[in-house]
Short mmCIF file of C-alpha atoms and ligand atoms in Angstrom, two decimals:
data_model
loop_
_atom_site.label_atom_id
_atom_site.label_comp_id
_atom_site.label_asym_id
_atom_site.label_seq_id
_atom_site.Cartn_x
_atom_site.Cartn_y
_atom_site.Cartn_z
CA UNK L 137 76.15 89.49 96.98
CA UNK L 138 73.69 89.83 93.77
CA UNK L 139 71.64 92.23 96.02
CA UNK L 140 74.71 93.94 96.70
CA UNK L 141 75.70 94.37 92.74
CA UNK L 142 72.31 95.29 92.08
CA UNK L 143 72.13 97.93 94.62
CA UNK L 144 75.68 99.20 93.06
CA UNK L 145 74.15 99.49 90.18
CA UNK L 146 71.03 101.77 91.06
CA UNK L 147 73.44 103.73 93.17
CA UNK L 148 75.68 104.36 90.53
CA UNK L 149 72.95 105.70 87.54
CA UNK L 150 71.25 107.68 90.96
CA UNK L 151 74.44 109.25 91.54
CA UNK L 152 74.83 112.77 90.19
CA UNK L 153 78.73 112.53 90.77
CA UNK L 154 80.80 109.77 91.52
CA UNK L 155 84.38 109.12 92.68
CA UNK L 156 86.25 105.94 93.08
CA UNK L 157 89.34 105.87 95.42
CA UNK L 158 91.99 103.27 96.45
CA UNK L 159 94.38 102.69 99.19
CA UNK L 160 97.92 104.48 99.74
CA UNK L 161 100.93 103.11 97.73
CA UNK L 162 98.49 101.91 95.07
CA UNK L 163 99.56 98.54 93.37
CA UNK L 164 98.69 97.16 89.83
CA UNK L 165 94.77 95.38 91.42
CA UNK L 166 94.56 99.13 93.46
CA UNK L 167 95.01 101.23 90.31
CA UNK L 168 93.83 98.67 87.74
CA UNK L 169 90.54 98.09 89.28
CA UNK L 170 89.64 101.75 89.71
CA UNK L 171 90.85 102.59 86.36
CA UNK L 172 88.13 99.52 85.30
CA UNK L 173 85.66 101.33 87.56
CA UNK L 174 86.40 104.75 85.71
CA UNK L 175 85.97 103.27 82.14
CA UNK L 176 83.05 100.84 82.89
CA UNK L 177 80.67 103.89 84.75
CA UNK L 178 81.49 106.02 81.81
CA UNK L 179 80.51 103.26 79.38
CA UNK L 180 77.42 103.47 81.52
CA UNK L 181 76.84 107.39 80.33
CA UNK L 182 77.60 108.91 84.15
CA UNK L 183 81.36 110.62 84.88
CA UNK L 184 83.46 109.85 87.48
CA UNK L 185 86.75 110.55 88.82
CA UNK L 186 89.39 108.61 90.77
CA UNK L 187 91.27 109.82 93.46
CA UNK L 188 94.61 108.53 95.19
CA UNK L 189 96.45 109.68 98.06
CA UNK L 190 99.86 108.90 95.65
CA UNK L 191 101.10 109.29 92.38
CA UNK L 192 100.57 106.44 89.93
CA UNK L 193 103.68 104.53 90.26
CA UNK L 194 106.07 105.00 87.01
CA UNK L 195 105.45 100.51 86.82
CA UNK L 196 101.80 100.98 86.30
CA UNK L 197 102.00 104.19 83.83
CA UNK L 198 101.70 102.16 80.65
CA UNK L 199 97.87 101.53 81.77
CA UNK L 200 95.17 102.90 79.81
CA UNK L 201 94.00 105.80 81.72
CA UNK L 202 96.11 106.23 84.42
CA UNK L 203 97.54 109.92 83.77
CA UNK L 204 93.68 111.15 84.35
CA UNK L 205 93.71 109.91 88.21
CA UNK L 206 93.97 113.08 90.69
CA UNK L 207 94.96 114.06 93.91
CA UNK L 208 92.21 113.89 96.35
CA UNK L 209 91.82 117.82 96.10
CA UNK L 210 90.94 118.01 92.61
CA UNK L 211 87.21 117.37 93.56
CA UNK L 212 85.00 118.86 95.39
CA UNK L 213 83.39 117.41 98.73
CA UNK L 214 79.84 115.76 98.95
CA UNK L 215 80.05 113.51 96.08
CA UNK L 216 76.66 111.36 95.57
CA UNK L 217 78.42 107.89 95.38
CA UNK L 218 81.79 106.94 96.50
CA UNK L 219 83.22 103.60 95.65
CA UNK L 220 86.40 102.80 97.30
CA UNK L 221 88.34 99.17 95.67
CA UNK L 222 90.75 97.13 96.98
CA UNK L 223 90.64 98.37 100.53
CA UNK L 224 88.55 98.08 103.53
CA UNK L 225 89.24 100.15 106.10
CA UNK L 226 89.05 104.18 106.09
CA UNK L 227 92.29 104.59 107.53
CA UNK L 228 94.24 103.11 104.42
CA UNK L 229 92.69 106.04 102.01
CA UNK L 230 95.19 108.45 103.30
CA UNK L 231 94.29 112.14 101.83
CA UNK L 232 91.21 110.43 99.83
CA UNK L 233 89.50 109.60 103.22
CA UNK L 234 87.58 113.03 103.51
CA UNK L 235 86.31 112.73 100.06
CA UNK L 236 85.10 109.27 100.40
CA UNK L 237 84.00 109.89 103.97
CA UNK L 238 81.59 113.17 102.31
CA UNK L 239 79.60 111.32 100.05
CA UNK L 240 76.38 111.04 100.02
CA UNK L 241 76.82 106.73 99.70
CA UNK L 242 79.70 104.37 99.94
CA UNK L 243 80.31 101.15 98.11
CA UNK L 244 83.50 98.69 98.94
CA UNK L 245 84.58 96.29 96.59
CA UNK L 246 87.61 94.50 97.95
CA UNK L 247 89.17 90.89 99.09
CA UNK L 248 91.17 91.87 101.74
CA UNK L 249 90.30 89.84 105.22
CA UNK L 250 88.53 92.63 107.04
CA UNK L 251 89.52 94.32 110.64
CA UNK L 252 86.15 94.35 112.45
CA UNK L 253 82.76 95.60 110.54
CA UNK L 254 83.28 96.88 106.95
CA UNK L 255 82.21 100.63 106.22
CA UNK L 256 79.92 101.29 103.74
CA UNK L 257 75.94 101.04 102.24
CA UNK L 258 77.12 98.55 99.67
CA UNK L 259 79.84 95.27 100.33
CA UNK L 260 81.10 93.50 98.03
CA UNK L 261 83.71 91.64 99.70
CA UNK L 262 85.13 88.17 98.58
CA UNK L 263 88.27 87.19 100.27
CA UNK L 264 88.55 84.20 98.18
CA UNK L 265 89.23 86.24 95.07
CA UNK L 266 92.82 86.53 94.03
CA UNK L 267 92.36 89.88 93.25
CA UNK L 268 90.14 93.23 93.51
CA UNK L 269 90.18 92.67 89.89
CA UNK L 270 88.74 89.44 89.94
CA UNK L 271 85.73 90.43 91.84
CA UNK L 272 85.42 93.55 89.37
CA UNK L 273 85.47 90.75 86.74
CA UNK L 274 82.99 88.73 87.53
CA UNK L 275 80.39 91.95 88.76
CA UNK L 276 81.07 94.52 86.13
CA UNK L 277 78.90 92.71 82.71
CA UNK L 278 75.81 92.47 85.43
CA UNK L 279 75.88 95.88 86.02
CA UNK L 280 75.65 96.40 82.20
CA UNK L 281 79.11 97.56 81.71
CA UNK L 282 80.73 95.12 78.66
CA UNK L 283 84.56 94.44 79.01
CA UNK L 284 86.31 96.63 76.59
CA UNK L 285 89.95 95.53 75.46
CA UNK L 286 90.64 98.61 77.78
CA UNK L 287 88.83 97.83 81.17
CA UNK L 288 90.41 93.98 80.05
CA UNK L 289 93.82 95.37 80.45
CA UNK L 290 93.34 96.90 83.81
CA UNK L 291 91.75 94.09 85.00
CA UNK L 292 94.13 91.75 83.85
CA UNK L 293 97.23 93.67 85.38
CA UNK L 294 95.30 93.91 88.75
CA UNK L 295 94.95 89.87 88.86
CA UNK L 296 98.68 89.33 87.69
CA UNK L 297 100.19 91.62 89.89
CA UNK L 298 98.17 90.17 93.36
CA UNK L 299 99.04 86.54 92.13
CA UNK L 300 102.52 87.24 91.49
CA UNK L 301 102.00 86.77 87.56
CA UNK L 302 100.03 83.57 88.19
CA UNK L 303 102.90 82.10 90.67
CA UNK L 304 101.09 82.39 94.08
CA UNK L 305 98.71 80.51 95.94
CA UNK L 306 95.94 82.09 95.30
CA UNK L 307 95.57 81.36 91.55
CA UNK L 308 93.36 79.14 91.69
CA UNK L 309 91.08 77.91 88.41
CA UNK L 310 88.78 81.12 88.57
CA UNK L 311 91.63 83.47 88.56
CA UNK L 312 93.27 81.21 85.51
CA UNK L 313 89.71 81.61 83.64
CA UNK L 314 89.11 84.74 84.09
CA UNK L 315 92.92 85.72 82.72
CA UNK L 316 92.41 83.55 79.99
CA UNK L 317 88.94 85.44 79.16
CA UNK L 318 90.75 88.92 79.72
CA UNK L 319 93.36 87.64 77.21
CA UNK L 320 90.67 87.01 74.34
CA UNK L 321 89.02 90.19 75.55
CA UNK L 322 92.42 91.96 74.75
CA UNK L 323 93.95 91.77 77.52
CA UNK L 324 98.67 91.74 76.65
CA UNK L 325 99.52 89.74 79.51
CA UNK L 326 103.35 89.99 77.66
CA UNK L 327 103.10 94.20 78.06
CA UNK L 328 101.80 93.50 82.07
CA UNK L 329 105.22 91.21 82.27
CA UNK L 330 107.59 93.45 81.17
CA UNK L 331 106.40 96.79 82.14
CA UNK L 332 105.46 95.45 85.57
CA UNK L 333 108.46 92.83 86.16
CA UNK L 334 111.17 93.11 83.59
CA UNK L 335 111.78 96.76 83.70
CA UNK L 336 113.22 98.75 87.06
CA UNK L 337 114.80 102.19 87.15
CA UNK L 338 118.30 102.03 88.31
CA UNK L 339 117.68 103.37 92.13
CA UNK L 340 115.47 100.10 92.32
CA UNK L 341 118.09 98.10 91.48
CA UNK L 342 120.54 99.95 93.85
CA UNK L 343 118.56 99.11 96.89
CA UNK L 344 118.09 96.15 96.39
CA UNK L 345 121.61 95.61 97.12
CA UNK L 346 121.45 97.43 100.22
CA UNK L 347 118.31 95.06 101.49
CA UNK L 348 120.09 91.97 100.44
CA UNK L 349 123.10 93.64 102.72
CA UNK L 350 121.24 93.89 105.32
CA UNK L 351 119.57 90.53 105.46
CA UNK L 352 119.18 89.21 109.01
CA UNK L 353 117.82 85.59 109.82
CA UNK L 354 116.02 84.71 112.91
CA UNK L 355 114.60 81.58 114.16
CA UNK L 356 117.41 79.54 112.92
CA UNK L 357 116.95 81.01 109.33
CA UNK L 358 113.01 80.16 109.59
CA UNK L 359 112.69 84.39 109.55
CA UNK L 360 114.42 86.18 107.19
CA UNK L 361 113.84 90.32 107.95
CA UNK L 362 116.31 93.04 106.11
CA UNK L 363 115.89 96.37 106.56
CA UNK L 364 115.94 99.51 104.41
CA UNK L 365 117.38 103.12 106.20
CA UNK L 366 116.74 106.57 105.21
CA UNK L 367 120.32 106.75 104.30
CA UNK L 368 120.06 103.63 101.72
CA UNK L 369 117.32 105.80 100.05
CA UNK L 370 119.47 108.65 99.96
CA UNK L 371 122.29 106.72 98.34
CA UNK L 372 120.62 104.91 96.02
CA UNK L 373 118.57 108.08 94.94
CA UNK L 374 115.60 105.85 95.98
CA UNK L 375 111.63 106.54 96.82
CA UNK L 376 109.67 104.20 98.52
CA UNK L 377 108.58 103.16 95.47
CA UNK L 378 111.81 101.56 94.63
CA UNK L 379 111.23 98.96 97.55
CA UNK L 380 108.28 97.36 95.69
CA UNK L 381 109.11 93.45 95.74
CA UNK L 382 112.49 93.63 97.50
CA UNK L 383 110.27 91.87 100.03
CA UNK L 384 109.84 88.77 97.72
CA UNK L 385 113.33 88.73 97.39
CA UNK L 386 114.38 88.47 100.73
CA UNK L 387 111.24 85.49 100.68
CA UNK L 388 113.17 83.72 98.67
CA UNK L 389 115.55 81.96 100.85
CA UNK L 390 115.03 78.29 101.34
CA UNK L 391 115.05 78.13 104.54
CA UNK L 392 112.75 81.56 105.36
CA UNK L 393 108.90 80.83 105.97
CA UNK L 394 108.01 84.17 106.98
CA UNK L 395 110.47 87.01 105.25
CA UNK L 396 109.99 91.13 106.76
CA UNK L 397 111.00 93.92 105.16
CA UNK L 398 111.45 96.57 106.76
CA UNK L 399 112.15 100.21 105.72
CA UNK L 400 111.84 103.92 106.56
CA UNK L 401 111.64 106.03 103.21
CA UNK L 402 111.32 108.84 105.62
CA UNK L 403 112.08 109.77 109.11
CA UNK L 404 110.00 108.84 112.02
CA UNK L 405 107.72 105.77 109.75
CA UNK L 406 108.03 102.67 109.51
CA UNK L 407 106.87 100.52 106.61
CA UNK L 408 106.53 96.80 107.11
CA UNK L 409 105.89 94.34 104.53
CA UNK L 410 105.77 90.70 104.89
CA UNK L 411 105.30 87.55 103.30
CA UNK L 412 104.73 83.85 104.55
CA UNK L 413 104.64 80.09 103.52
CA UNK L 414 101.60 77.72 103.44
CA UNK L 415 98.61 78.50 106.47
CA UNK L 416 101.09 80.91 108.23
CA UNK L 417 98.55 83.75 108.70
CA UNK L 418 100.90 86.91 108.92
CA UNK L 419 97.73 89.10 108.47
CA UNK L 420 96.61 88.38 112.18
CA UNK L 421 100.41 88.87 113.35
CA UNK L 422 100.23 92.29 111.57
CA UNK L 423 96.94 93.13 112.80
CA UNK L 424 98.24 92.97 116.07
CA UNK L 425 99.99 96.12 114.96
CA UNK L 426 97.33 97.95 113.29
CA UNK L 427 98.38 96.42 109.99
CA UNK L 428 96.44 93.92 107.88
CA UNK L 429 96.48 92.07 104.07
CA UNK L 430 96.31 88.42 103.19
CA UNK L 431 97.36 85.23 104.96
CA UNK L 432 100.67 85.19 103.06
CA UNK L 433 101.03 88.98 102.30
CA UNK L 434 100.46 91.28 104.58
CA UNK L 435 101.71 94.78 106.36
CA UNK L 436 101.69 97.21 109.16
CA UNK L 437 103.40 100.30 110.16
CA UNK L 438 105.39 101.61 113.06
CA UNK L 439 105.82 104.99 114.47
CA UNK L 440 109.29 104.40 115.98
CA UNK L 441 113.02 103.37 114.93
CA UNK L 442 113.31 100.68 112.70
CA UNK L 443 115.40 98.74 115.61
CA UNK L 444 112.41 99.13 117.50
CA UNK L 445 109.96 98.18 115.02
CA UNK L 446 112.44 95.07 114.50
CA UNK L 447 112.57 94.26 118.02
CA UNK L 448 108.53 94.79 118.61
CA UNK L 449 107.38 92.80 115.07
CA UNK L 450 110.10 89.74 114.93
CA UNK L 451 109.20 88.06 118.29
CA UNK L 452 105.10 88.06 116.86
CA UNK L 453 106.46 86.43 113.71
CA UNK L 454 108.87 83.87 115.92
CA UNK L 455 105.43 82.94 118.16
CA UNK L 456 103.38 83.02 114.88
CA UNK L 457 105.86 80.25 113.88
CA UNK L 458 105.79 78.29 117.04
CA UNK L 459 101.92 78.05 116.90
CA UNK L 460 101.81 76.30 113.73
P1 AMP Q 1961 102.76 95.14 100.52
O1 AMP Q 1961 103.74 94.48 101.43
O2 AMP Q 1961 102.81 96.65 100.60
O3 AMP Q 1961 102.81 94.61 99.13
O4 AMP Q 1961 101.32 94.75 101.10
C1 AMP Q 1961 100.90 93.42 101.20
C2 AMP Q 1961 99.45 93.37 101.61
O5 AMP Q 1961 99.30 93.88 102.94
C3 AMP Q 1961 98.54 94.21 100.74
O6 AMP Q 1961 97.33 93.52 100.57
C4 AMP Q 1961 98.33 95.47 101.53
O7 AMP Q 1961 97.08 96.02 101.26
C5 AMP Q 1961 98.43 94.99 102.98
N1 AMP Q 1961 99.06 96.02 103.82
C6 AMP Q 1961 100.32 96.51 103.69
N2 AMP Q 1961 100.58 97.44 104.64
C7 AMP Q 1961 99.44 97.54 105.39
C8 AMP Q 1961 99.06 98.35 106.53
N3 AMP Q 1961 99.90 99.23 107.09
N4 AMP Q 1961 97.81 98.18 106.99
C9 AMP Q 1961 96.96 97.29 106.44
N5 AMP Q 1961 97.25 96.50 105.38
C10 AMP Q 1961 98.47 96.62 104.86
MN1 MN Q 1962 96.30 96.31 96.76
MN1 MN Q 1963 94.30 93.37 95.89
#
């Protein structure tokens, strides 16, 4: 890995022009460790320029520097180094992928259990990191960038949002250090709470009634899966956005080790998240399906109905179960 960082670093002051992308539906590690990226290359004296396939989400707007990520047509092809966080596999950079795909060398920086062989000229994986963030961290002062109460921020909201504001099972004692450094750095872990957590627009709050309406248990209440139609959006003025977390509430339930949501923001896609208790690896169930993540957060998507997508993902989950 220290060959890795250093070869990051010579990449980055070779590179004449550098973008840093993330994967679709961006979360607070996604967006907070490329704005990190953004501000730390600068502080290195080189521009760069982040790209998403989505619009920031209106949770995450209160970050420094998130109103100057673009759409992945706001720069040019053929960029010298491209630098994509918090994602591992090509197929998760949505409209970003050509840009990242066209440069001239690609780094990965992520923790997610990778699908096969990683792209890229430069890995910096660590799936024992809580967070993107985390890794970013730790790697950031050795390539000469120091932690400014900005970059501290981002970082800090990318490692509170993956660990569930410190409640998960991944935050383990690095994760609490390096919080705890990020705080005394300048880091507002109360602003990440509130603006993250405490605060949801209406529409949110309207579908989540619908999801907890549609709750379904399986496995004798051992899988809890709710689902989310096109015509719940459309009454509760909701955007896929809106469904961030429901998830966690259907996880909830005593009895539920593995809880799916699923939902279908639009016709003709379906989005699955899911969550799981203890060693149940849900990532390899979802893989199954093209999908991937964590062992205890994970996702895939379907191309069908969501009775389908139900029907196809639930008995996986029930034989994931049964295995333990
Ligand atoms: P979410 O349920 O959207 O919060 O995602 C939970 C975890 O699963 C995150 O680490 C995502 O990156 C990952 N994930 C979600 N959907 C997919 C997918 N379709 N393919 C691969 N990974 C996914
Ligand atoms: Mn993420
Ligand atoms: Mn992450």
């Amino acid at each position: 890995v220290d060959s890795e960082i250093a070869a990051l670093r010579s990449a980055i002051q070779a590179a004449d022009s550098i973008i840093v992308a993330s994967h679709i539906n961006p979360d607070g590690d996604a967006v907070g460790s490329s704005l990190a990226l953004l501000m730390g290359i600068e502080s290195l004296g080189k521009k760069a320029t982040v790209i998403l396939n989505d619009p920031v989400p209106m949770n995450l707007r209160f970050l420094p520097g998130w109103e100057r990520i673009r759409g992945p047509e706001a720069v040019p092809l053929g960029a010298g180094l491209g630098i994509i966080a918090d994602v591992g596999v090509m197929s998760r950079l949505g409209r970003a992928r050509p840009s990242v795909e066209a440069a001239a060398h690609l780094c990965v920086i992520d923790h997610h259990e990778p699908d096969g062989a990683p792209p890229g000229d430069i890995r910096i994986i660590d799936t024992g990191a809580s967070a993107t963030c985390l890794i970013l961290y730790r790697m950031l002062p050795t390539i000469g960038v120091e932690i400014s109460p900005a970059i501290a921020q981002c970082l800090l909201t990318g490692i509170a949002t993956d660990t569930g504001s410190f409640r998960f099972r991944n935050t383990d004692p690095a994760t609490l250090d390096a919080a705890s450094h990020l705080v005394a750095l300048g880091g507002d872990l109360a602003q990440i709470n509130e603006e993250v957590w405490e605060k949801k627009p209406l529409s949110a709050v309207k579908l989540l009634r619908f999801a907890l309406d549609n709750l379904e248990l399986y496995a004798s209440g051992r899988v809890a899966v709710s689902r989310l139609t096109q015509s719940n959006y459309q009454e509760a003025s909701a955007s896929d956005e809106d469904s961030e977390g429901i998830v966690n509430e259907i996880s909830r339930i005593n009895t539920a080790q593995i809880a799916a949501m699923f939902r279908e923001p639009k016709p003709g896609r379906v989005r699955v998240s899911v969550r799981s208790r203890g060693e149940l690896d849900i990532a390899a169930v979802c893989r199954q399906f093209g999908g991937g993540g964590h062992v205890n957060a994970a996702g895939c998507t379907f191309e069908s109905s969501i009775d389908d997508a139900i029907r196809t993902l639930v008995p996986a989950l029930e034989a994931c179960l049964a295995s333990s």
